[in-house]
Short mmCIF file of C-alpha atoms in Angstrom, two decimals:
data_model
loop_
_atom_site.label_atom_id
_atom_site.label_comp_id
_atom_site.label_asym_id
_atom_site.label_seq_id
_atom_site.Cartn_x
_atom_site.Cartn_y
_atom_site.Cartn_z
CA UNK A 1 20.74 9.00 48.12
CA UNK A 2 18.47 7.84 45.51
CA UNK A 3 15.81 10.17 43.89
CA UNK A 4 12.58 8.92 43.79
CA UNK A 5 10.42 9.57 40.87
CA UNK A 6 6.67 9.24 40.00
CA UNK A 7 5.85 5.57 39.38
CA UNK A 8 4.37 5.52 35.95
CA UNK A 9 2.70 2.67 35.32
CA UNK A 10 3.68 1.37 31.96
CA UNK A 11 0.77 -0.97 30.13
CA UNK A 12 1.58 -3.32 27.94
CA UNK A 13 -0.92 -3.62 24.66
CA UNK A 14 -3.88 -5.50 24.94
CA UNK A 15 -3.79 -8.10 21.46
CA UNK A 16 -7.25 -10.15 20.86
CA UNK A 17 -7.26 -12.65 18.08
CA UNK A 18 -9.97 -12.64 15.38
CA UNK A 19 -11.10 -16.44 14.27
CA UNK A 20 -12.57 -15.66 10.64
CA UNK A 21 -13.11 -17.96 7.57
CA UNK A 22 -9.93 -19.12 6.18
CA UNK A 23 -8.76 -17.18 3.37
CA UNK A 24 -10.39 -14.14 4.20
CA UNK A 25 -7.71 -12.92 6.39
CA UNK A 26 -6.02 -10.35 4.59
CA UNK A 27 -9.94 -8.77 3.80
CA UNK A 28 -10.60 -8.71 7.63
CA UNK A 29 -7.57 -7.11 8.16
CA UNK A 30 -8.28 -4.35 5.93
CA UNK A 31 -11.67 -3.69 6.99
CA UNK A 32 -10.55 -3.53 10.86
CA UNK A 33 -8.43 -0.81 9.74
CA UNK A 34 -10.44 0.93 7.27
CA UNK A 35 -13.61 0.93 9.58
CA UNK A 36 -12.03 0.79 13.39
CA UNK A 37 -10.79 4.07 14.43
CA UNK A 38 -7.01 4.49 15.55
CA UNK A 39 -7.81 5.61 18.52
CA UNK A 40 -9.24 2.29 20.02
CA UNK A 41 -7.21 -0.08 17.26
CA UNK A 42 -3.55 0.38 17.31
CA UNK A 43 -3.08 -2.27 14.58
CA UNK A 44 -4.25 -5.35 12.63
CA UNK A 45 -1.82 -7.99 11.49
CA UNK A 46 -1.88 -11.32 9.96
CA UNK A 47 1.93 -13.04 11.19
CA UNK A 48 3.48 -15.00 8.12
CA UNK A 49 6.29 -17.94 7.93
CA UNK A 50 8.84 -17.89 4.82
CA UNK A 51 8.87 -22.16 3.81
CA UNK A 52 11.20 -23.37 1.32
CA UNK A 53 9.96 -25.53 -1.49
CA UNK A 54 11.52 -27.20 -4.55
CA UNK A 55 9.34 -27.60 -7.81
CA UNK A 56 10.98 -27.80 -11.16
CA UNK A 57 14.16 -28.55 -9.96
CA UNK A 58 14.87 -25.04 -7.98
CA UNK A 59 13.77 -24.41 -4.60
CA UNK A 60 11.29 -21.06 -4.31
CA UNK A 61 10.44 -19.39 -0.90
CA UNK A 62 6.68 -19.23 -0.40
CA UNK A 63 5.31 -16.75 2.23
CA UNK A 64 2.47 -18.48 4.00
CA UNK A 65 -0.07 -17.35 7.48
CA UNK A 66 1.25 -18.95 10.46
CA UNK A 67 -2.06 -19.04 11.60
CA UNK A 68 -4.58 -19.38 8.85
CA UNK A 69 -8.32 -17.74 9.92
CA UNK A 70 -6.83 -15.75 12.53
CA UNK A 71 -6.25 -12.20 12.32
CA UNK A 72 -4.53 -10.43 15.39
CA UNK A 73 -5.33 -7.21 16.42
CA UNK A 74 -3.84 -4.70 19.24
#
């Protein structure tokens, strides 16, 4: 016979998206978690790509936003 437990509802995290002025991302970010307190903001990110480029003959990795003037926060 199977116990039963207590059905604990788990939540999954609420995530809202920020529009701000391109460039300014990484600033927002900061100031969400410098100013918002941890208990209502979990965490701020900004989600980058890795793109390959060649320039002077060699091919560099640049890290770029994935969604430029968005910051994500949860």
């Amino acid at each position: 016979m199977a116990k039963h437990t207590k059905n604990t509802e788990v939540t999954d995290p609420m995530w809202y998206v920020m529009q701000v002025r391109t460039g300014t991302e990484e600033n927002i970010r900061c100031q969400c978690q410098r100013l918002i307190s941890s208990d209502t903001l979990e965490r701020c990110f900004i989600p980058y790509y890795q793109q390959k480029k060649r320039f002077q003959g060699e091919w560099h990795i640049q890290e770029r936003i994935l969604f430029p003037g968005y910051v994500f926060c949860e």
